[in-house]
Amino acid sequence: MKKLIFIKKRFSIYGGGENYMKTLIDRLRADHEITVFSNKWTAADGIGFEHIPISSSGSFLSTATFNRNVCKRVERAKADCTISFERTTCQDIYRAGEGCHAEWLEIRSRTEPLFKRLSFKANPLHILLLNLERDFFSNTKHIVANSKMVKDHIIKHYAVPGERIAVIYNGVDLLRFTPENKERWKEEVRESLSVPKDAKLLLFVGSGFKRKGLKTLIESIPFMRRSDTRVLVIGKGDSSAYRSLAEQHNAGDRIIFLEPRKDIERLYAAADLFVLPTLYDPFSNATLEAMAAGVPVVTSGNNGVAELVEDGREGFIINDPLDTKGLAEKAALCLDNTASMGAKAREKAEGFSIERAASAFAETVKQVTDLKGAA
């Protein structure tokens, strides 16, 4: 029985990446001995965990000490294959779920003031992440990107040969996220949120409001064709500045803020349209979940999921994530065709089940263990 190690600093079965990793482990554990190296985790049946200590004194030391300590442990473990879901430098397979930090800084430099752009070069955390990125992209033999966009960014910034990067799109739970949920929960959820039955409800799901483009969405509200449009925002972060922004645009009474929800499928059931004008998102699981739930989407071309959306079919792609009028126009087109576009969104999502994604990743693991075994 071959020995596999997975690396994930924090493991919760409720996270999208963790759920994907758990599905992958479930697929592999019949023929492999599997251990997850983690600092903090939620116990899960059939998965063994080993604690990796870290410094709790800020993101810089947390990231640096986790990489240092996990690599020491990986070296002693001598596994047949080590698979990392974190920015670490000691794996056989690296899943670039967080995209390319160099690209994210480049995108931010287009929107941030000069003093902020200059701070990028002096910030210890950015320096560390770029150094780690340079190391693991250059030296990890097998890289899995969750979109072609991310693959292109890795090649662009680090000149990694394309053949070393496989693209495996994230997958979605097609039973949990389904159009049938609308019949079960739509009216109940809307009533609980005081959203009128006939109002159009736009849904935004994502933590890190600035990166996810919440400002663009709020500023687009005055341009929305229908005055009864409501916006539901679900995510973790300080919402005070965005509440103030909504008030400035006379839209304070049209926006609802909620913390992250474990029953997120109920909120998709209540929505007419999913909107995510993100500045940078390697692959937004929430966008694919919305599609699986039969909800059309409007997102930016900086979202890896945009590669799965045919403009005008399952939703629309805005080229500029800061284009408020363009966002409002695309939203109006979707709201005029929610039934047909939602059905097509579900049809597209059916080709990207979480089981399919795990199967493709498991095949990559098999290739690596076979190569190492033959060496």
CSV table of C-alpha atoms in Angstrom, one decimal:
chain,number,residue,atom,x,y,z
A,1,MET,CA,0.0,0.0,0.0
A,2,LYS,CA,1.5,3.3,-1.1
A,3,LYS,CA,1.8,6.2,1.3
A,4,LEU,CA,0.4,9.6,0.5
A,5,ILE,CA,0.7,12.9,2.4
A,6,PHE,CA,-1.6,15.8,1.9
A,7,ILE,CA,-0.7,19.3,3.1
A,8,LYS,CA,-3.4,21.7,4.2
A,9,LYS,CA,-2.7,24.3,7.0
A,10,ARG,CA,-6.3,24.5,8.0
A,11,PHE,CA,-8.8,21.7,7.2
A,12,SER,CA,-12.5,22.2,7.6
A,13,ILE,CA,-15.0,19.9,5.9
A,14,TYR,CA,-17.2,23.0,5.2
A,15,GLY,CA,-14.6,24.7,2.9
A,16,GLY,CA,-14.8,24.3,-0.9
A,17,GLY,CA,-11.2,23.3,-1.3
A,18,GLU,CA,-11.3,21.0,1.7
A,19,ASN,CA,-14.4,19.3,0.4
A,20,TYR,CA,-12.7,18.7,-2.9
A,21,MET,CA,-9.6,17.4,-1.0
A,22,LYS,CA,-11.8,15.1,1.1
A,23,THR,CA,-13.5,13.7,-2.0
A,24,LEU,CA,-10.1,13.1,-3.5
A,25,ILE,CA,-8.9,11.3,-0.4
A,26,ASP,CA,-12.1,9.2,-0.3
A,27,ARG,CA,-11.3,8.1,-3.8
A,28,LEU,CA,-7.7,7.2,-3.0
A,29,ARG,CA,-7.8,5.7,0.5
A,30,ALA,CA,-8.8,2.2,-0.4
A,31,ASP,CA,-5.4,1.7,-2.0
A,32,HIS,CA,-3.3,4.1,-0.1
A,33,GLU,CA,-2.2,5.0,3.4
A,34,ILE,CA,-3.1,8.7,3.8
A,35,THR,CA,-2.1,11.4,6.3
A,36,VAL,CA,-3.0,15.1,6.2
A,37,PHE,CA,-0.3,17.4,7.6
A,38,SER,CA,-2.2,20.3,9.1
A,39,ASN,CA,-2.0,22.9,11.9
A,40,LYS,CA,-5.7,22.9,12.6
A,41,TRP,CA,-8.5,20.6,11.4
A,42,THR,CA,-12.0,19.3,11.8
A,43,ALA,CA,-12.0,15.5,12.2
A,44,ALA,CA,-13.3,13.6,9.2
A,45,ASP,CA,-14.0,9.8,9.0
A,46,GLY,CA,-11.2,7.9,7.4
A,47,ILE,CA,-8.6,10.7,7.4
A,48,GLY,CA,-5.6,10.7,9.7
A,49,PHE,CA,-4.1,14.0,10.7
A,50,GLU,CA,-0.7,15.0,12.0
A,51,HIS,CA,-0.2,18.4,13.7
A,52,ILE,CA,2.3,20.8,12.2
A,53,PRO,CA,3.2,23.7,14.6
A,54,ILE,CA,3.3,27.3,13.4
A,55,SER,CA,3.9,30.7,14.8
A,56,SER,CA,0.7,32.6,15.5
A,57,SER,CA,2.4,36.0,15.3
A,58,GLY,CA,0.8,37.2,12.1
A,59,SER,CA,0.5,36.0,8.5
A,60,PHE,CA,4.2,36.3,7.6
A,61,LEU,CA,5.5,34.1,10.4
A,62,SER,CA,2.5,31.7,10.1
A,63,THR,CA,3.2,31.1,6.4
A,64,ALA,CA,7.0,30.9,6.9
A,65,THR,CA,6.9,28.5,9.9
A,66,PHE,CA,4.3,26.3,8.4
A,67,ASN,CA,6.4,25.8,5.3
A,68,ARG,CA,9.6,25.2,7.3
A,69,ASN,CA,8.0,22.8,9.7
A,70,VAL,CA,6.0,20.8,7.3
A,71,CYS,CA,8.9,20.3,5.0
A,72,LYS,CA,11.0,18.9,7.8
A,73,ARG,CA,8.2,16.5,8.5
A,74,VAL,CA,7.8,15.5,4.9
A,75,GLU,CA,11.5,14.8,4.6
A,76,ARG,CA,11.3,12.3,7.5
A,77,ALA,CA,8.0,10.7,6.3
A,78,LYS,CA,9.4,9.5,2.9
A,79,ALA,CA,6.0,9.2,1.3
A,80,ASP,CA,5.4,7.8,-2.2
A,81,CYS,CA,3.7,11.1,-3.1
A,82,THR,CA,3.2,14.4,-1.3
A,83,ILE,CA,0.3,16.6,-2.5
A,84,SER,CA,0.1,20.2,-1.3
A,85,PHE,CA,-2.9,22.5,-1.2
A,86,GLU,CA,-0.7,25.2,0.4
A,87,ARG,CA,2.1,27.5,-0.6
A,88,THR,CA,4.9,25.0,0.3
A,89,THR,CA,8.2,24.0,-1.2
A,90,CYS,CA,8.4,20.2,-0.6
A,91,GLN,CA,5.8,18.4,-2.6
A,92,ASP,CA,5.5,16.2,-5.6
A,93,ILE,CA,2.2,17.8,-6.7
A,94,TYR,CA,1.2,21.4,-6.0
A,95,ARG,CA,-2.4,22.4,-6.5
A,96,ALA,CA,-2.3,26.2,-7.3
A,97,GLY,CA,-5.7,26.8,-5.8
A,98,GLU,CA,-4.7,30.3,-4.7
A,99,GLY,CA,-3.6,31.3,-8.2
A,100,CYS,CA,-0.5,33.3,-8.8
A,101,HIS,CA,0.4,36.0,-6.2
A,102,ALA,CA,2.6,37.9,-8.7
A,103,GLU,CA,-0.4,38.3,-11.0
A,104,TRP,CA,-2.6,39.5,-8.1
A,105,LEU,CA,-0.1,42.2,-7.2
A,106,GLU,CA,0.0,43.2,-10.9
A,107,ILE,CA,-3.8,43.6,-11.0
A,108,ARG,CA,-3.8,45.5,-7.7
A,109,SER,CA,-1.2,47.9,-9.0
A,110,ARG,CA,-3.7,49.1,-11.7
A,111,THR,CA,-6.2,50.2,-9.1
A,112,GLU,CA,-4.2,51.1,-5.9
A,113,PRO,CA,-2.7,54.6,-5.2
A,114,LEU,CA,1.1,55.1,-5.7
A,115,PHE,CA,2.0,54.7,-2.0
A,116,LYS,CA,0.2,51.4,-1.8
A,117,ARG,CA,1.9,50.1,-5.0
A,118,LEU,CA,5.3,51.0,-3.5
A,119,SER,CA,4.5,49.2,-0.3
A,120,PHE,CA,4.1,45.9,-2.2
A,121,LYS,CA,7.9,45.9,-2.7
A,122,ALA,CA,8.6,46.4,1.0
A,123,ASN,CA,5.9,44.3,2.6
A,124,PRO,CA,7.5,41.2,4.2
A,125,LEU,CA,4.5,39.0,3.5
A,126,HIS,CA,4.4,39.8,-0.2
A,127,ILE,CA,8.2,39.3,-0.4
A,128,LEU,CA,7.8,35.9,1.3
A,129,LEU,CA,4.9,34.8,-0.9
A,130,LEU,CA,6.8,35.8,-4.1
A,131,ASN,CA,9.9,33.9,-3.0
A,132,LEU,CA,7.9,30.8,-2.1
A,133,GLU,CA,6.0,31.0,-5.4
A,134,ARG,CA,9.3,31.3,-7.3
A,135,ASP,CA,10.6,28.2,-5.5
A,136,PHE,CA,7.6,25.9,-5.8
A,137,PHE,CA,6.6,26.9,-9.3
A,138,SER,CA,10.2,26.4,-10.5
A,139,ASN,CA,10.9,23.1,-8.6
A,140,THR,CA,7.6,21.3,-8.2
A,141,LYS,CA,7.5,18.7,-11.0
A,142,HIS,CA,3.8,18.5,-11.2
A,143,ILE,CA,1.5,21.5,-10.9
A,144,VAL,CA,-2.3,21.4,-11.0
A,145,ALA,CA,-4.0,24.7,-12.0
A,146,ASN,CA,-7.7,25.1,-11.5
A,147,SER,CA,-8.1,27.2,-14.7
A,148,LYS,CA,-6.3,27.9,-17.9
A,149,MET,CA,-6.1,31.5,-16.7
A,150,VAL,CA,-4.0,30.4,-13.7
A,151,LYS,CA,-1.8,28.2,-15.9
A,152,ASP,CA,-1.2,31.2,-18.3
A,153,HIS,CA,-0.2,33.4,-15.3
A,154,ILE,CA,2.3,30.9,-13.9
A,155,ILE,CA,3.9,30.6,-17.4
A,156,LYS,CA,3.9,34.4,-17.7
A,157,HIS,CA,5.6,35.2,-14.4
A,158,TYR,CA,7.8,32.2,-13.9
A,159,ALA,CA,8.4,30.7,-17.4
A,160,VAL,CA,7.3,27.2,-16.2
A,161,PRO,CA,7.1,24.8,-19.2
A,162,GLY,CA,3.4,24.3,-20.0
A,163,GLU,CA,3.7,20.5,-20.0
A,164,ARG,CA,4.4,20.6,-16.3
A,165,ILE,CA,1.0,22.3,-15.6
A,166,ALA,CA,-2.2,20.3,-15.8
A,167,VAL,CA,-5.6,22.1,-15.7
A,168,ILE,CA,-8.2,20.4,-13.6
A,169,TYR,CA,-11.3,22.6,-13.0
A,170,ASN,CA,-12.8,22.5,-9.5
A,171,GLY,CA,-15.9,20.4,-9.2
A,172,VAL,CA,-19.3,20.9,-7.6
A,173,ASP,CA,-21.7,18.7,-5.6
A,174,LEU,CA,-24.5,18.3,-8.1
A,175,LEU,CA,-26.9,16.8,-5.5
A,176,ARG,CA,-26.5,19.5,-2.9
A,177,PHE,CA,-26.7,22.4,-5.4
A,178,THR,CA,-29.6,21.8,-7.7
A,179,PRO,CA,-32.5,23.8,-9.3
A,180,GLU,CA,-35.0,21.6,-7.3
A,181,ASN,CA,-34.0,23.6,-4.2
A,182,LYS,CA,-36.0,26.5,-5.5
A,183,GLU,CA,-39.3,24.7,-5.0
A,184,ARG,CA,-38.2,23.7,-1.5
A,185,TRP,CA,-36.8,26.9,-0.1
A,186,LYS,CA,-37.2,30.0,-2.4
A,187,GLU,CA,-40.3,31.4,-0.8
A,188,GLU,CA,-39.2,30.5,2.8
A,189,VAL,CA,-35.8,32.1,2.4
A,190,ARG,CA,-37.1,35.3,0.8
A,191,GLU,CA,-39.7,35.7,3.5
A,192,SER,CA,-37.0,35.3,6.2
A,193,LEU,CA,-35.0,38.1,4.5
A,194,SER,CA,-38.0,40.3,3.9
A,195,VAL,CA,-37.4,40.2,0.2
A,196,PRO,CA,-40.7,40.8,-1.7
A,197,LYS,CA,-41.9,37.8,-3.7
A,198,ASP,CA,-41.7,39.5,-7.1
A,199,ALA,CA,-38.4,41.4,-6.5
A,200,LYS,CA,-35.3,40.5,-8.3
A,201,LEU,CA,-32.6,39.2,-6.0
A,202,LEU,CA,-28.9,39.3,-6.9
A,203,LEU,CA,-26.6,37.2,-4.9
A,204,PHE,CA,-22.9,37.9,-4.1
A,205,VAL,CA,-20.9,35.2,-2.3
A,206,GLY,CA,-17.3,35.7,-1.3
A,207,SER,CA,-15.1,36.7,1.6
A,208,GLY,CA,-12.6,39.4,0.9
A,209,PHE,CA,-15.0,42.0,-0.4
A,210,LYS,CA,-12.4,44.2,-2.0
A,211,ARG,CA,-10.9,41.5,-4.1
A,212,LYS,CA,-14.3,40.0,-5.0
A,213,GLY,CA,-15.5,43.3,-6.4
A,214,LEU,CA,-18.3,44.2,-4.1
A,215,LYS,CA,-17.6,47.9,-4.6
A,216,THR,CA,-18.4,47.6,-8.3
A,217,LEU,CA,-21.6,45.7,-7.6
A,218,ILE,CA,-22.9,48.3,-5.1
A,219,GLU,CA,-22.0,51.2,-7.5
A,220,SER,CA,-23.9,49.4,-10.3
A,221,ILE,CA,-27.2,49.4,-8.3
A,222,PRO,CA,-28.3,52.9,-9.4
A,223,PHE,CA,-28.0,51.7,-13.0
A,224,MET,CA,-30.1,48.6,-12.6
A,225,ARG,CA,-33.1,48.7,-14.8
A,226,ARG,CA,-35.6,47.5,-12.2
A,227,SER,CA,-36.0,49.6,-9.0
A,228,ASP,CA,-37.1,46.5,-7.0
A,229,THR,CA,-33.7,44.8,-7.4
A,230,ARG,CA,-32.3,43.6,-4.1
A,231,VAL,CA,-28.7,42.5,-3.4
A,232,LEU,CA,-27.8,39.8,-0.9
A,233,VAL,CA,-24.1,39.7,0.2
A,234,ILE,CA,-22.8,36.7,1.9
A,235,GLY,CA,-19.2,36.6,3.1
A,236,LYS,CA,-16.7,37.3,5.9
A,237,GLY,CA,-15.2,40.8,6.3
A,238,ASP,CA,-15.8,44.3,7.5
A,239,SER,CA,-19.0,45.5,5.8
A,240,SER,CA,-19.1,49.0,7.3
A,241,ALA,CA,-17.5,50.8,4.4
A,242,TYR,CA,-19.7,49.0,1.9
A,243,ARG,CA,-22.8,49.8,3.9
A,244,SER,CA,-21.8,53.5,3.8
A,245,LEU,CA,-21.1,53.2,0.1
A,246,ALA,CA,-24.6,51.8,-0.4
A,247,GLU,CA,-26.1,54.7,1.5
A,248,GLN,CA,-24.2,57.2,-0.7
A,249,HIS,CA,-25.8,55.6,-3.7
A,250,ASN,CA,-29.3,55.6,-2.1
A,251,ALA,CA,-29.3,51.9,-2.0
A,252,GLY,CA,-28.8,51.1,1.7
A,253,ASP,CA,-32.3,49.6,1.9
A,254,ARG,CA,-31.7,47.3,-1.1
A,255,ILE,CA,-28.7,45.4,0.3
A,256,ILE,CA,-28.7,42.6,2.9
A,257,PHE,CA,-25.4,41.5,4.5
A,258,LEU,CA,-25.1,38.0,6.0
A,259,GLU,CA,-22.1,36.1,7.5
A,260,PRO,CA,-20.9,32.9,5.7
A,261,ARG,CA,-23.6,30.2,5.9
A,262,LYS,CA,-23.3,26.4,6.1
A,263,ASP,CA,-26.7,26.2,4.4
A,264,ILE,CA,-25.6,28.3,1.4
A,265,GLU,CA,-27.6,26.1,-1.0
A,266,ARG,CA,-30.8,27.7,0.5
A,267,LEU,CA,-29.6,31.1,-0.5
A,268,TYR,CA,-28.8,30.1,-4.1
A,269,ALA,CA,-32.4,28.8,-4.2
A,270,ALA,CA,-33.7,32.3,-3.4
A,271,ALA,CA,-31.6,34.1,-6.0
A,272,ASP,CA,-32.5,35.2,-9.5
A,273,LEU,CA,-28.9,36.0,-10.5
A,274,PHE,CA,-25.4,35.4,-9.1
A,275,VAL,CA,-23.0,38.4,-9.5
A,276,LEU,CA,-19.2,38.4,-8.8
A,277,PRO,CA,-17.3,41.2,-10.6
A,278,THR,CA,-14.0,39.9,-9.0
A,279,LEU,CA,-10.7,41.6,-9.5
A,280,TYR,CA,-8.9,38.2,-9.3
A,281,ASP,CA,-10.3,34.7,-8.6
A,282,PRO,CA,-8.4,31.6,-9.7
A,283,PHE,CA,-11.7,29.7,-9.7
A,284,SER,CA,-14.7,30.8,-7.7
A,285,ASN,CA,-16.4,27.7,-6.3
A,286,ALA,CA,-19.4,29.9,-5.5
A,287,THR,CA,-19.9,30.7,-9.2
A,288,LEU,CA,-20.0,27.1,-10.2
A,289,GLU,CA,-22.3,26.3,-7.2
A,290,ALA,CA,-24.7,29.0,-8.5
A,291,MET,CA,-24.7,27.5,-12.0
A,292,ALA,CA,-25.4,24.0,-10.5
A,293,ALA,CA,-28.3,25.5,-8.6
A,294,GLY,CA,-29.8,26.8,-11.9
A,295,VAL,CA,-28.8,30.4,-11.4
A,296,PRO,CA,-27.3,32.4,-14.3
A,297,VAL,CA,-24.1,34.3,-13.5
A,298,VAL,CA,-22.5,37.6,-14.3
A,299,THR,CA,-18.8,37.6,-13.4
A,300,SER,CA,-15.5,39.1,-14.7
A,301,GLY,CA,-13.0,37.7,-17.0
A,302,ASN,CA,-10.6,37.6,-14.1
A,303,ASN,CA,-12.5,34.7,-12.6
A,304,GLY,CA,-11.2,31.3,-13.8
A,305,VAL,CA,-14.8,30.0,-14.0
A,306,ALA,CA,-15.4,32.5,-16.8
A,307,GLU,CA,-13.8,29.9,-19.0
A,308,LEU,CA,-16.9,27.7,-18.5
A,309,VAL,CA,-19.4,30.5,-19.3
A,310,GLU,CA,-20.5,31.1,-22.8
A,311,ASP,CA,-21.3,34.8,-23.0
A,312,GLY,CA,-25.1,35.1,-23.4
A,313,ARG,CA,-25.8,31.5,-22.7
A,314,GLU,CA,-25.2,30.7,-19.0
A,315,GLY,CA,-24.7,34.3,-18.1
A,316,PHE,CA,-22.3,37.1,-19.1
A,317,ILE,CA,-18.7,38.0,-18.7
A,318,ILE,CA,-17.6,41.6,-18.1
A,319,ASN,CA,-14.1,42.4,-19.4
A,320,ASP,CA,-13.6,45.2,-16.9
A,321,PRO,CA,-14.4,44.3,-13.3
A,322,LEU,CA,-14.8,48.1,-12.5
A,323,ASP,CA,-17.4,48.6,-15.2
A,324,THR,CA,-20.5,49.5,-13.2
A,325,LYS,CA,-22.8,50.4,-16.1
A,326,GLY,CA,-21.7,47.3,-18.1
A,327,LEU,CA,-22.4,45.1,-15.0
A,328,ALA,CA,-25.9,46.6,-14.7
A,329,GLU,CA,-26.6,46.1,-18.4
A,330,LYS,CA,-25.5,42.4,-18.3
A,331,ALA,CA,-27.5,41.8,-15.1
A,332,ALA,CA,-30.7,43.2,-16.8
A,333,LEU,CA,-30.2,40.9,-19.8
A,334,CYS,CA,-29.9,37.9,-17.4
A,335,LEU,CA,-33.0,39.0,-15.4
A,336,ASP,CA,-35.0,39.0,-18.6
A,337,ASN,CA,-34.0,35.4,-19.3
A,338,THR,CA,-33.5,33.7,-15.9
A,339,ALA,CA,-35.3,30.5,-16.7
A,340,SER,CA,-33.6,29.7,-19.9
A,341,MET,CA,-30.2,30.9,-18.8
A,342,GLY,CA,-30.5,29.2,-15.5
A,343,ALA,CA,-31.3,25.9,-17.2
A,344,LYS,CA,-28.3,26.2,-19.4
A,345,ALA,CA,-26.1,27.1,-16.4
A,346,ARG,CA,-27.2,23.9,-14.7
A,347,GLU,CA,-26.5,21.9,-17.9
A,348,LYS,CA,-23.0,23.3,-18.1
A,349,ALA,CA,-22.3,22.6,-14.4
A,350,GLU,CA,-23.3,18.9,-14.8
A,351,GLY,CA,-20.1,18.4,-16.7
A,352,PHE,CA,-18.0,19.5,-13.7
A,353,SER,CA,-19.0,17.3,-10.8
A,354,ILE,CA,-16.7,17.1,-7.8
A,355,GLU,CA,-16.3,13.4,-8.4
A,356,ARG,CA,-15.1,14.1,-11.9
A,357,ALA,CA,-12.5,16.6,-10.6
A,358,ALA,CA,-11.3,14.2,-8.0
A,359,SER,CA,-11.0,11.4,-10.5
A,360,ALA,CA,-8.8,13.6,-12.8
A,361,PHE,CA,-6.6,14.6,-9.8
A,362,ALA,CA,-6.4,10.9,-8.7
A,363,GLU,CA,-5.1,10.0,-12.1
A,364,THR,CA,-2.4,12.6,-11.7
A,365,VAL,CA,-1.4,11.1,-8.3
A,366,LYS,CA,-1.3,7.7,-9.9
A,367,GLN,CA,1.1,8.9,-12.7
A,368,VAL,CA,3.4,10.4,-10.1
A,369,THR,CA,3.5,7.3,-7.9
A,370,ASP,CA,4.0,5.1,-10.9
A,371,LEU,CA,6.9,7.3,-12.1
A,372,LYS,CA,8.6,7.3,-8.6
A,373,GLY,CA,8.0,3.6,-8.3
A,374,ALA,CA,9.7,2.9,-11.6
A,375,ALA,CA,12.7,5.2,-10.7
